[in-house]
Short mmCIF file of C-alpha atoms in Angstrom, two decimals:
data_model
loop_
_atom_site.label_atom_id
_atom_site.label_comp_id
_atom_site.label_asym_id
_atom_site.label_seq_id
_atom_site.Cartn_x
_atom_site.Cartn_y
_atom_site.Cartn_z
CA MET A 1 -102.89 -91.60 43.45
CA SER A 2 -103.72 -89.40 40.48
CA SER A 3 -107.01 -90.16 38.76
CA LEU A 4 -105.19 -89.52 35.48
CA GLU A 5 -102.65 -92.30 36.03
CA LYS A 6 -102.87 -94.80 33.19
CA ILE A 7 -103.24 -98.37 34.43
CA ALA A 8 -103.34 -101.80 32.78
CA LEU A 9 -104.27 -105.06 34.49
CA PHE A 10 -102.61 -108.36 33.56
CA ILE A 11 -104.34 -111.36 35.11
CA ASP A 12 -102.75 -114.81 35.13
CA GLY A 13 -106.11 -116.60 35.22
CA SER A 14 -105.09 -119.95 36.68
CA ASN A 15 -102.82 -118.29 39.26
CA LEU A 16 -105.52 -115.86 40.41
CA TYR A 17 -108.05 -118.69 40.63
CA ALA A 18 -105.68 -120.81 42.76
CA THR A 19 -104.91 -117.83 45.02
CA SER A 20 -108.54 -116.86 45.62
CA LYS A 21 -109.47 -120.51 46.20
CA ALA A 22 -106.65 -120.84 48.76
CA LEU A 23 -108.06 -117.76 50.52
CA GLY A 24 -111.58 -119.20 50.43
CA PHE A 25 -113.43 -116.73 48.22
CA ASP A 26 -114.45 -116.13 44.60
CA ILE A 27 -113.47 -113.08 42.59
CA ASP A 28 -116.28 -110.80 41.46
CA PHE A 29 -114.73 -109.64 38.19
CA ARG A 30 -117.16 -106.74 37.80
CA ARG A 31 -116.16 -105.39 41.22
CA LEU A 32 -112.48 -106.00 40.44
CA LEU A 33 -112.76 -103.88 37.29
CA GLY A 34 -114.56 -101.15 39.24
CA GLU A 35 -111.95 -101.15 41.99
CA PHE A 36 -109.11 -100.44 39.57
CA GLN A 37 -111.16 -97.98 37.49
CA SER A 38 -111.46 -95.97 40.71
CA ARG A 39 -107.66 -95.89 41.06
CA GLY A 40 -106.91 -94.22 37.73
CA ALA A 41 -107.57 -94.36 34.00
CA LEU A 42 -107.86 -98.10 33.37
CA LEU A 43 -106.79 -98.60 29.76
CA ARG A 44 -106.94 -102.39 29.51
CA ALA A 45 -107.68 -105.47 31.62
CA PHE A 46 -106.16 -108.64 30.16
CA TYR A 47 -107.16 -112.13 31.32
CA TYR A 48 -104.83 -114.96 30.27
CA THR A 49 -105.73 -118.64 30.29
CA THR A 50 -104.85 -121.83 28.44
CA VAL A 51 -107.26 -124.19 26.70
CA ILE A 52 -106.82 -127.92 26.16
CA GLU A 53 -106.86 -128.96 22.53
CA ASP A 54 -109.76 -131.28 21.60
CA GLN A 55 -111.55 -130.96 24.96
CA GLU A 56 -115.31 -131.14 24.34
CA PHE A 57 -116.57 -128.94 27.19
CA SER A 58 -115.13 -126.82 29.92
CA SER A 59 -116.65 -125.23 32.99
CA ILE A 60 -114.51 -122.12 32.44
CA ARG A 61 -116.38 -121.25 29.21
CA PRO A 62 -119.16 -119.18 30.87
CA LEU A 63 -116.56 -117.16 32.79
CA ILE A 64 -114.47 -116.50 29.67
CA ASP A 65 -117.54 -115.46 27.68
CA TRP A 66 -118.68 -113.13 30.48
CA LEU A 67 -115.22 -111.52 30.78
CA ASP A 68 -115.04 -111.03 27.01
CA TYR A 69 -118.36 -109.14 26.97
CA ASN A 70 -117.74 -107.13 30.14
CA GLY A 71 -114.59 -105.11 29.63
CA TYR A 72 -111.80 -107.68 29.67
CA THR A 73 -109.48 -108.64 26.84
CA VAL A 74 -109.34 -112.43 27.05
CA VAL A 75 -106.21 -114.07 25.68
CA THR A 76 -106.23 -117.85 25.27
CA LYS A 77 -103.73 -120.38 24.00
CA LEU A 78 -104.11 -124.01 22.98
CA THR A 79 -102.19 -126.56 25.01
CA LYS A 80 -101.52 -130.24 24.55
CA GLU A 81 -102.32 -132.98 27.03
CA TYR A 82 -99.77 -135.81 27.21
CA VAL A 83 -98.68 -138.71 29.41
CA ASP A 84 -95.38 -138.26 31.24
CA ALA A 85 -93.14 -141.21 30.28
CA THR A 86 -91.45 -141.39 33.69
CA THR A 87 -94.48 -141.02 35.99
CA GLY A 88 -97.30 -142.21 33.74
CA ARG A 89 -99.37 -139.18 34.79
CA ARG A 90 -101.34 -136.99 32.42
CA LYS A 91 -99.85 -133.51 32.09
CA VAL A 92 -100.62 -130.37 30.16
CA LYS A 93 -97.93 -128.60 28.16
CA GLY A 94 -98.44 -124.90 27.65
CA SER A 95 -97.97 -121.59 29.43
CA MET A 96 -99.19 -118.04 28.96
CA ASP A 97 -96.16 -116.45 30.68
CA VAL A 98 -94.37 -115.42 27.48
CA ASP A 99 -97.58 -114.12 25.86
CA LEU A 100 -98.36 -112.02 28.94
CA ALA A 101 -94.79 -110.68 29.17
CA VAL A 102 -94.65 -109.68 25.49
CA ARG A 103 -98.00 -107.83 25.68
CA ALA A 104 -96.93 -106.05 28.89
CA MET A 105 -93.70 -104.84 27.28
CA GLU A 106 -95.62 -103.65 24.19
CA LEU A 107 -97.96 -101.64 26.40
CA ALA A 108 -95.25 -100.25 28.71
CA GLU A 109 -94.79 -96.94 26.88
CA HIS A 110 -98.53 -96.21 27.11
CA VAL A 111 -99.10 -96.74 30.84
CA ASP A 112 -97.87 -95.42 34.19
CA GLN A 113 -98.66 -98.56 36.17
CA ILE A 114 -99.15 -102.24 35.44
CA VAL A 115 -101.00 -104.40 37.94
CA LEU A 116 -100.01 -108.05 37.70
CA PHE A 117 -102.28 -110.67 39.27
CA SER A 118 -99.83 -113.53 39.75
CA GLY A 119 -97.39 -114.88 42.30
CA ASP A 120 -95.28 -116.72 39.73
CA GLY A 121 -91.59 -116.02 40.31
CA ASP A 122 -90.94 -116.30 36.56
CA PHE A 123 -92.40 -112.80 36.24
CA ARG A 124 -89.63 -111.18 38.31
CA SER A 125 -87.54 -110.38 35.21
CA LEU A 126 -90.63 -108.90 33.50
CA VAL A 127 -91.25 -106.62 36.49
CA GLU A 128 -87.62 -105.51 36.42
CA ALA A 129 -87.76 -104.80 32.66
CA LEU A 130 -90.98 -102.76 33.04
CA GLN A 131 -89.42 -100.76 35.87
CA ARG A 132 -86.42 -99.93 33.66
CA ARG A 133 -88.94 -98.42 31.22
CA GLY A 134 -90.35 -96.19 33.96
CA VAL A 135 -93.50 -98.24 34.66
CA ARG A 136 -94.55 -98.76 38.26
CA VAL A 137 -95.53 -102.38 38.88
CA THR A 138 -98.04 -103.58 41.45
CA VAL A 139 -98.33 -107.31 42.10
CA VAL A 140 -101.47 -108.88 43.58
CA SER A 141 -101.11 -112.28 45.26
CA THR A 142 -101.01 -113.44 48.87
CA LEU A 143 -98.70 -114.09 51.80
CA SER A 144 -101.68 -115.21 53.89
CA THR A 145 -101.51 -118.88 52.91
CA GLN A 146 -99.06 -121.59 53.94
CA PRO A 147 -96.96 -121.66 51.87
CA PRO A 148 -97.41 -118.14 50.43
CA MET A 149 -98.77 -118.02 46.86
CA ILE A 150 -96.20 -115.39 45.82
CA ALA A 151 -92.53 -116.08 45.13
CA ASP A 152 -90.33 -114.08 47.47
CA ASP A 153 -88.12 -112.69 44.69
CA LEU A 154 -91.18 -111.39 42.81
CA ARG A 155 -92.54 -109.70 45.94
CA ARG A 156 -89.18 -108.03 46.60
CA GLN A 157 -88.87 -106.78 43.01
CA THR A 158 -92.31 -105.17 42.74
CA ASP A 159 -92.95 -101.50 43.58
CA VAL A 160 -96.19 -102.26 45.42
CA PHE A 161 -97.44 -105.58 46.75
CA ILE A 162 -101.16 -105.98 47.45
CA ASP A 163 -102.29 -109.03 49.38
CA LEU A 164 -105.41 -110.40 47.71
CA ALA A 165 -106.79 -111.13 51.19
CA GLU A 166 -106.90 -107.34 51.80
CA LEU A 167 -108.87 -106.83 48.58
CA LYS A 168 -111.52 -109.41 49.52
CA PRO A 169 -114.04 -106.82 50.83
CA LYS A 170 -113.72 -104.89 47.54
CA VAL A 171 -113.47 -107.67 44.93
CA GLY A 172 -114.75 -110.81 46.65
CA ARG A 173 -118.07 -112.50 46.09
CA ASP A 174 -120.01 -114.80 48.35
CA PRO A 175 -119.96 -118.26 46.67
CA ALA A 176 -123.73 -118.48 47.24
CA ASP A 177 -124.19 -115.44 44.98
CA ARG A 178 -122.19 -116.99 42.16
CA PRO A 179 -124.16 -117.88 39.01
CA ARG A 180 -124.81 -121.61 38.89
CA GLU A 181 -122.91 -122.17 35.65
CA LEU A 182 -119.77 -120.61 37.16
CA ARG A 183 -119.66 -122.70 40.35
CA GLN A 184 -117.46 -125.43 38.90
CA PRO A 185 -113.71 -124.77 39.17
CA PRO A 186 -112.40 -123.39 35.89
CA GLN A 187 -110.41 -125.79 33.77
CA PHE A 188 -110.03 -125.03 30.07
CA LEU A 189 -112.00 -123.84 27.07
CA THR A 190 -112.98 -125.91 24.11
CA ARG A 191 -111.01 -125.77 20.91
CA GLY A 192 -111.87 -122.92 18.58
CA SER A 193 -112.72 -120.42 21.30
CA ILE A 194 -109.83 -118.08 20.66
CA ASN A 195 -111.06 -114.52 20.71
CA ARG A 196 -110.88 -112.10 17.84
CA GLY A 197 -107.53 -110.41 17.38
CA ASP A 198 -105.66 -112.87 19.60
CA ARG A 199 -102.79 -114.84 18.15
CA VAL A 200 -101.94 -118.38 19.10
CA GLU A 201 -98.40 -119.46 18.44
#
């Protein structure tokens, strides 16, 4: 792979967290950045997550702050919590899929490769659209869990599939080495923590 190849990372935060948890390890985001910087000219690394409106505190806040100060572009969106009328269960309404897809299409003409950290089958049409624009798409998820964390149609559409389990030696962190404030599973940020330059619609 050419060291001059322009690369952008798009991380579906909740999906990557669920995948790494299913594989039994934590992501070391500094090592992850370094791994992809070694594969080409890394132009941007986006991290997408939702935040619950009016929530007082969230355990994901330290992670988001760290990412924002250490080379990632963090994109957040407010969601609403509601009670499902049929089941009576509390649910959260909100998704970052459209935001991620729009930003990826805007960046397509400036990159050679996009690396998508998600197994969500809804991204298959995005991968196809990026490929039509001449962008090579790599998807990072896993087939190593039962059931697999990646949708089959997304895996078939992508140019390159990387199993996150294979990246563990390069981007994994021993949970014992994790900073104490980041040991809780990430949930959502507090209201008002949208980062500069990010739009919430």
